[in-house]
mmCIF file of C-alpha atoms in Angstrom:
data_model
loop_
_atom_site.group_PDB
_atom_site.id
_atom_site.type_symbol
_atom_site.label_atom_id
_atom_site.label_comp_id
_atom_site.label_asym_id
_atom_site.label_seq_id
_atom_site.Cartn_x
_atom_site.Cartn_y
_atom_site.Cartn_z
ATOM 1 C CA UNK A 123 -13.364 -3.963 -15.356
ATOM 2 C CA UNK A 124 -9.385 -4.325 -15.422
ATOM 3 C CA UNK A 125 -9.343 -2.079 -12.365
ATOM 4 C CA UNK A 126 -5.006 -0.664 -12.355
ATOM 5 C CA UNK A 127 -2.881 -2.186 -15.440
ATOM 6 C CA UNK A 128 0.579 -1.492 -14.775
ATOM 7 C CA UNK A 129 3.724 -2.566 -17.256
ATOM 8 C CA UNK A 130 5.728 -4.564 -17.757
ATOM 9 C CA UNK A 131 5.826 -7.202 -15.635
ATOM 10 C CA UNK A 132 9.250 -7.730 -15.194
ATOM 11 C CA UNK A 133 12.467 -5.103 -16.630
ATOM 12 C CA UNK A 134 16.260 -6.156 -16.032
ATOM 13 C CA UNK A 135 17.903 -2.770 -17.084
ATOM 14 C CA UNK A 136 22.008 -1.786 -17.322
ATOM 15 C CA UNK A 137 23.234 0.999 -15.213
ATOM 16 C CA UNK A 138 22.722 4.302 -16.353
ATOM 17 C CA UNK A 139 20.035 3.023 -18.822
ATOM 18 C CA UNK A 140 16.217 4.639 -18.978
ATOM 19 C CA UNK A 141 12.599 3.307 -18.873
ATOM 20 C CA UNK A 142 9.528 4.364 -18.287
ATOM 21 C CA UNK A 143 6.560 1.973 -15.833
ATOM 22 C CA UNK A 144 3.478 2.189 -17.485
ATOM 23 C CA UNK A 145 -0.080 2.473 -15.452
ATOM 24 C CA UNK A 146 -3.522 2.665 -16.636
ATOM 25 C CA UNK A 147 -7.010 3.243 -14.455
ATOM 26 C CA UNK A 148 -10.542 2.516 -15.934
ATOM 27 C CA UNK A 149 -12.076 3.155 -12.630
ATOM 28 C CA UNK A 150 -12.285 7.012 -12.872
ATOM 29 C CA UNK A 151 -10.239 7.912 -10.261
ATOM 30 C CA UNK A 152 -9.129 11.279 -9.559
ATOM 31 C CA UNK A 153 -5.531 10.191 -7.063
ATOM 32 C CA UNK A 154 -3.312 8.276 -8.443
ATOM 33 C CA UNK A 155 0.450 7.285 -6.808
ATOM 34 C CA UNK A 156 3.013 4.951 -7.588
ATOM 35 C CA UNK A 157 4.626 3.206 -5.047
ATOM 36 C CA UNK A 158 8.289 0.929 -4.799
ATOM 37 C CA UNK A 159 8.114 -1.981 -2.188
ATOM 38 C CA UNK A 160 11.761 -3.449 -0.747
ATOM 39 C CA UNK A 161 12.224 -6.906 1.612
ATOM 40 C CA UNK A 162 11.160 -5.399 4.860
ATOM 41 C CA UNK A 163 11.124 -1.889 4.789
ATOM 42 C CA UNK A 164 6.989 -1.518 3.409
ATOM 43 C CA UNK A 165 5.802 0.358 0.768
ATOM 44 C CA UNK A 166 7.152 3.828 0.495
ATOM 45 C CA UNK A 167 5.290 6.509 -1.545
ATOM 46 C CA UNK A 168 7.669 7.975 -4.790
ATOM 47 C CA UNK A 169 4.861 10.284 -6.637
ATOM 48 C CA UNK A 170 1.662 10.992 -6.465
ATOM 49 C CA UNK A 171 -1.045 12.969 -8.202
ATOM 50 C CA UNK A 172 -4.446 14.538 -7.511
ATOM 51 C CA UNK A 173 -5.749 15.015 -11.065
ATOM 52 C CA UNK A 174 -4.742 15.049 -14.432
ATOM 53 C CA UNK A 175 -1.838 18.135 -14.652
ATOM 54 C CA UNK A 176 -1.179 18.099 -10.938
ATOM 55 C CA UNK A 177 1.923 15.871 -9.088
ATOM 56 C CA UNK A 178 3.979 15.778 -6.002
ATOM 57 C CA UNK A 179 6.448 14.465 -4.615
ATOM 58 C CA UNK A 180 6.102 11.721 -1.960
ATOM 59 C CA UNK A 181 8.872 10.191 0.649
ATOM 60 C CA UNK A 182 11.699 8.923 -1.919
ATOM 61 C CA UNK A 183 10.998 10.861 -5.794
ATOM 62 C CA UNK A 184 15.080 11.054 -6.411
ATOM 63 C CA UNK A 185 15.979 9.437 -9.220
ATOM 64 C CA UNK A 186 12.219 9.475 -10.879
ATOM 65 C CA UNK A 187 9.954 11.641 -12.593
ATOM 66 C CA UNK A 188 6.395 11.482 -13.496
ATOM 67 C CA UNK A 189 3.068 12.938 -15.454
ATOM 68 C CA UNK A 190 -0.334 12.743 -15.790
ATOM 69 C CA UNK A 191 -1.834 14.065 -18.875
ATOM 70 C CA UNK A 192 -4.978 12.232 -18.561
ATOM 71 C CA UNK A 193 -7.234 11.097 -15.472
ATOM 72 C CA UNK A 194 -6.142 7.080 -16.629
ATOM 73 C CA UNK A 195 -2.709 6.877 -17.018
ATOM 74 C CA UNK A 196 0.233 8.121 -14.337
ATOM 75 C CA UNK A 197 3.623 6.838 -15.674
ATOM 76 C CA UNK A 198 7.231 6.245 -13.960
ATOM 77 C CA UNK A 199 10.448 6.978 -15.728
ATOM 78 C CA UNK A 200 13.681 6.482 -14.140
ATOM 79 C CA UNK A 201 16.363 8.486 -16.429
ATOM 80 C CA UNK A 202 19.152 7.103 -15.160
ATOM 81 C CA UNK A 203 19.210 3.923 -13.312
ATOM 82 C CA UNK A 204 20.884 2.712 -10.663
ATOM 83 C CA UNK A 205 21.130 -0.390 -8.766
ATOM 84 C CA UNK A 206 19.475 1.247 -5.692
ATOM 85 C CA UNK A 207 16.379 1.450 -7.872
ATOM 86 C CA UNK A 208 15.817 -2.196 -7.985
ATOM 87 C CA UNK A 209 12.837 -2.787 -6.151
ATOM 88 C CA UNK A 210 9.007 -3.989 -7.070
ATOM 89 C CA UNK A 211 7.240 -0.874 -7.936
ATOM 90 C CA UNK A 212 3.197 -0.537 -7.371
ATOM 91 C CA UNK A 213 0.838 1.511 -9.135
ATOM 92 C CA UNK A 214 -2.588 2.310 -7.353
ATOM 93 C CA UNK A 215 -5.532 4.988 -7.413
ATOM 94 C CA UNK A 216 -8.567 6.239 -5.467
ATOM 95 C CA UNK A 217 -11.315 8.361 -5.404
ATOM 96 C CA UNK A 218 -10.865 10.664 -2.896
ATOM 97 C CA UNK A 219 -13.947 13.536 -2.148
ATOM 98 C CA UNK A 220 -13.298 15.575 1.154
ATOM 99 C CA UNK A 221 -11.905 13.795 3.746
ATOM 100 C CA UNK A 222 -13.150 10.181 3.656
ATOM 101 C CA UNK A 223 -11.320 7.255 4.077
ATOM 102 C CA UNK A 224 -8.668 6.858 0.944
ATOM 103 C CA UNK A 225 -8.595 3.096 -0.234
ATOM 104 C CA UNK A 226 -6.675 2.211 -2.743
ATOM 105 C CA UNK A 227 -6.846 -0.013 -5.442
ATOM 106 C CA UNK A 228 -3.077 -1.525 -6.461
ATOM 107 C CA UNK A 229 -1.718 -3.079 -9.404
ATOM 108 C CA UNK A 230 0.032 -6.384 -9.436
ATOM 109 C CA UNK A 231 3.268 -5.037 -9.310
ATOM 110 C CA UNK A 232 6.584 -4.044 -11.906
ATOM 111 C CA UNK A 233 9.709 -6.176 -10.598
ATOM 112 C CA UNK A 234 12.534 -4.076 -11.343
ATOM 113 C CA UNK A 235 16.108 -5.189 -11.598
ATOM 114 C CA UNK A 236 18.821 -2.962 -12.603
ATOM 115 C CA UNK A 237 22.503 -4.810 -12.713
ATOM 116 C CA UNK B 424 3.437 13.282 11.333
ATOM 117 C CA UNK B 425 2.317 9.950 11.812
ATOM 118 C CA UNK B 426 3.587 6.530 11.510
ATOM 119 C CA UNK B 427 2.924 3.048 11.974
ATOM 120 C CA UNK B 428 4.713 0.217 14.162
ATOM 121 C CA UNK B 429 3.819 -3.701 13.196
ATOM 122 C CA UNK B 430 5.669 -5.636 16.043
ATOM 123 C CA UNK B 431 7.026 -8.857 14.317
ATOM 124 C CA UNK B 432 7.899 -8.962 10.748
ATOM 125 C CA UNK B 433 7.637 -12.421 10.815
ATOM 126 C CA UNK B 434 4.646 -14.588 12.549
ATOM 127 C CA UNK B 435 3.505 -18.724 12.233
ATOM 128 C CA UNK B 436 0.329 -20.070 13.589
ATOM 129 C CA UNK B 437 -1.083 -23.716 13.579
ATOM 130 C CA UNK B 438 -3.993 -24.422 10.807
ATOM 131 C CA UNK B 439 -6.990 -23.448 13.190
ATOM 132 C CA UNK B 440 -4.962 -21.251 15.579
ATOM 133 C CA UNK B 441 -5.925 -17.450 16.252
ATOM 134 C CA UNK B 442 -4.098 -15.214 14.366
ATOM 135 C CA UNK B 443 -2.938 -11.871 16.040
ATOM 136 C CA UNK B 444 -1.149 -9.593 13.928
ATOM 137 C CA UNK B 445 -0.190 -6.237 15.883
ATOM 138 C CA UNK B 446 -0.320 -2.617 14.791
ATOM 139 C CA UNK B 447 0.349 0.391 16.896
ATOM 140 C CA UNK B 448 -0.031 3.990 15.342
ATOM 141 C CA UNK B 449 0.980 7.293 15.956
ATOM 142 C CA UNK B 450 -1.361 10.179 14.827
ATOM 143 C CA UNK B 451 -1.377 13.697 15.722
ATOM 144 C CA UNK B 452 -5.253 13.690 14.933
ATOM 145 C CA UNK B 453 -7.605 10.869 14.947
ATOM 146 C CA UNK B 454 -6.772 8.687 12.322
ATOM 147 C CA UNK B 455 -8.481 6.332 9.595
ATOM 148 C CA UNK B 456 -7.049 2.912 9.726
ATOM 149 C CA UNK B 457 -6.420 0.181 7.337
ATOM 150 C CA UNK B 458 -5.048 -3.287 6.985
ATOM 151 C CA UNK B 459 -4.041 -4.367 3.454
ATOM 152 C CA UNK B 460 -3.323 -8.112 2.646
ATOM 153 C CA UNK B 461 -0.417 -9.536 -0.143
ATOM 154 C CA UNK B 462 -0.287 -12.517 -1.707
ATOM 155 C CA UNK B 463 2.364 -13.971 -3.288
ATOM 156 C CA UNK B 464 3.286 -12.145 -6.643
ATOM 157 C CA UNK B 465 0.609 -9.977 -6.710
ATOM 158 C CA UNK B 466 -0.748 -6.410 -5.956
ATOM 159 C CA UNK B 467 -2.148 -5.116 -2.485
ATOM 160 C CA UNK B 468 -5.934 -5.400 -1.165
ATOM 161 C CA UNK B 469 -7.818 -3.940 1.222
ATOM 162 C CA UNK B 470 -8.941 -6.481 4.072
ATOM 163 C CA UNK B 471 -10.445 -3.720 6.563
ATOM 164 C CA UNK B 472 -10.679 -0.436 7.206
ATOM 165 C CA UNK B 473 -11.408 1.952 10.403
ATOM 166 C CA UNK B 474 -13.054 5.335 9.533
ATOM 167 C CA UNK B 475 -14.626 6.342 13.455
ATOM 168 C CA UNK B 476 -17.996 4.537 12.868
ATOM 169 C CA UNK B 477 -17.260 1.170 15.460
ATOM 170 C CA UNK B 478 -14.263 0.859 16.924
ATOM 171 C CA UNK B 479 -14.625 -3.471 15.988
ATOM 172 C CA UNK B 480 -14.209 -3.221 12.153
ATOM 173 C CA UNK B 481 -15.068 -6.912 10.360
ATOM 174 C CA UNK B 482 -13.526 -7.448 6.618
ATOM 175 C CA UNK B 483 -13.292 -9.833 4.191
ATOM 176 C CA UNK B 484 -12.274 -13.942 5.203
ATOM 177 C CA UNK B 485 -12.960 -13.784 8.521
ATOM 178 C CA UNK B 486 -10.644 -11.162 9.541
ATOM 179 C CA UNK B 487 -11.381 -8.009 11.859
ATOM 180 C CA UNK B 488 -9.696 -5.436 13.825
ATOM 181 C CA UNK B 489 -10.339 -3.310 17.042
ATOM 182 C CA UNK B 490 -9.245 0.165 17.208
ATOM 183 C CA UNK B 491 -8.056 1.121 20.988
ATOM 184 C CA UNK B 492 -7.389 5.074 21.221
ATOM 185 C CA UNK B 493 -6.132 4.442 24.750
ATOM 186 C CA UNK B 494 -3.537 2.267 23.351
ATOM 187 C CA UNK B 495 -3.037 3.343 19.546
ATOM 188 C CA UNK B 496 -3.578 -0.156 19.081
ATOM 189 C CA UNK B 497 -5.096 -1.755 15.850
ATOM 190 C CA UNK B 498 -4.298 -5.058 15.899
ATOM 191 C CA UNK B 499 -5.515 -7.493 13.305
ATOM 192 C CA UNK B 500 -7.500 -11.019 14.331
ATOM 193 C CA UNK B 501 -8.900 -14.159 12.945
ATOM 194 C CA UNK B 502 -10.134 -16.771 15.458
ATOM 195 C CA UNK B 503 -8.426 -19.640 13.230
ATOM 196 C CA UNK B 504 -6.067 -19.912 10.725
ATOM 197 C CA UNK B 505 -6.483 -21.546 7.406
ATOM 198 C CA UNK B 506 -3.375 -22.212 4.851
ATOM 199 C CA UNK B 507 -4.810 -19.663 2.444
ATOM 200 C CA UNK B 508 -4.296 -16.447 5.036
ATOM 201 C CA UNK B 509 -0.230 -17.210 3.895
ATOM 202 C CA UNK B 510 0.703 -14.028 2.887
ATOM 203 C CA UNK B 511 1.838 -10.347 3.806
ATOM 204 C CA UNK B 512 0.002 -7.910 6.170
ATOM 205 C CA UNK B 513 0.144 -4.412 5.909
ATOM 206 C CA UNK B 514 -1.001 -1.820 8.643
ATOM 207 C CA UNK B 515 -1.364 1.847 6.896
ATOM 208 C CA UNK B 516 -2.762 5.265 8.866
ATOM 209 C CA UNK B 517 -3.989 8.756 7.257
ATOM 210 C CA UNK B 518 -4.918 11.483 9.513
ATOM 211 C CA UNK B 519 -8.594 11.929 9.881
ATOM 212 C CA UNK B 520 -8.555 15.629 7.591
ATOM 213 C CA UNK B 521 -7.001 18.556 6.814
ATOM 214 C CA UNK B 522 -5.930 19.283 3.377
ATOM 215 C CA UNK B 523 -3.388 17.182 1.579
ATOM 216 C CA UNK B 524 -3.815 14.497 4.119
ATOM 217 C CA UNK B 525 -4.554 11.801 1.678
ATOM 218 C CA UNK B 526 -1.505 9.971 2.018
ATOM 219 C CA UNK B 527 -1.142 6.658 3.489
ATOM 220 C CA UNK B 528 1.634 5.737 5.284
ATOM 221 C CA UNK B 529 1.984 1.963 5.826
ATOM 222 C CA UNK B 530 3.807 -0.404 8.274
ATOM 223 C CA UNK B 531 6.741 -2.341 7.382
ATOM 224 C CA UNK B 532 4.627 -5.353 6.897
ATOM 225 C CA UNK B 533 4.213 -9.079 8.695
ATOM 226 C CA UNK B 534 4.209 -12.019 6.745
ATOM 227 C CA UNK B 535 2.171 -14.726 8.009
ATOM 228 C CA UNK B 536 2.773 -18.259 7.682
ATOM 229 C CA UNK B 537 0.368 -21.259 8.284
ATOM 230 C CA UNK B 538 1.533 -24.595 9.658
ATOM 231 C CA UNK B 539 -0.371 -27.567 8.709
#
């Protein structure tokens, strides 16, 4: 059970250049968000999405767009990058049914540099 | 909307020492409560979680938690420290229902070191 795949690892990119995080479930879950963590400031929510077809934005989606065609895989594509996108960027899902407790299961992480 | 205040980002113990890492919430409706651990270079995972049942929530190594309403308190405790609880702590709230409520916001984090 790989649990939340997420790549690549690591992605130096130029200014202005495009790429696209990958993430993949096997765990069936129906939510799915993606996440970018900075030095001190937490995790802050970009997208996220309750289903295949169906996303919103969260508390910082400029500069990123995202789909889900399929229940496994959500990805992240930054169109035109900037150096304020440099961050470490988590994938995670859940299985969320009414209103119980959401726990989420992360990926290791996508260190993003953009120069 | 609610939010989530870890006082210190920054906190070192003594090998054997308690650990007390602090979490204050804000909530307009009773919330569910979480603390997520980091280690180095890798992904977060859940160490505990608060859903209403007992207000003294146990986890994984050792760790638990005591949800105070009167205080909005949910601080995080380990009677003594070992070198392998080195990492980051995160404190994250959702509100207890209502549609679309899924969303956790977490705390800026507290990274814990251990002194040997």
């Amino acid at each position: 059970n790989a649990g939340v795949t997420q790549t690549p690892k690591f992605r130096i990119l130029k200014i202005g250049q495009s790429m696209t995080l990958q993430c993949t479930q096997d765990m069936n879950h129906n939510y799915m968000y993606w996440y970018r963590q900075d030095p001190g400031m937490g995790l802050k929510l970009i997208y996220y999405s309750v289903g295949a077809g169906i996303t919103d934005k969260g508390e910082v989606p400029n500069g990123y767009n995202v789909s889900r065609s399929t229940t496994e895989d959500f990805p992240l594509r930054l169109e035109l990058a900037a150096p304020s996108q440099t961050s470490v960027y988590f994938c995670a899902s859940s299985y969320v049914w009414g209103t119980g407790a959401n726990v989420l299961t992360f990926g290791a992480g996508s260190r993003l540099t953009v120069l | 909307a609610q939010s989530v205040t870890q006082l210190g980002s920054h906190v070192s113990v003594s090998e054997g020492a308690l650990v007390l890492l602090r979490c204050n919430y804000s909530s307009s409706v009773p919330p569910y409560l979480f603390w997520y651990v980091q280690y180095p270079n890798q992904g977060l995972q859940l160490l505990l979680k608060y859903t209403s049942a007992a207000t003294l929530v146990k986890g994984i190594n050792g760790f638990e938690a005591e949800f105070k309403k009167s205080e909005t308190s949910f601080h995080l405790t380990k009677p003594s420290a070992h070198m392998s609880d080195a990492a980051e702590y995160f404190c994250a709230v959702v509100p207890y229902s209502g549609a679309g409520s899924y969303q956790l916001t977490f705390g800026k984090g507290t990274k814990l070191s251990v002194i040997p």
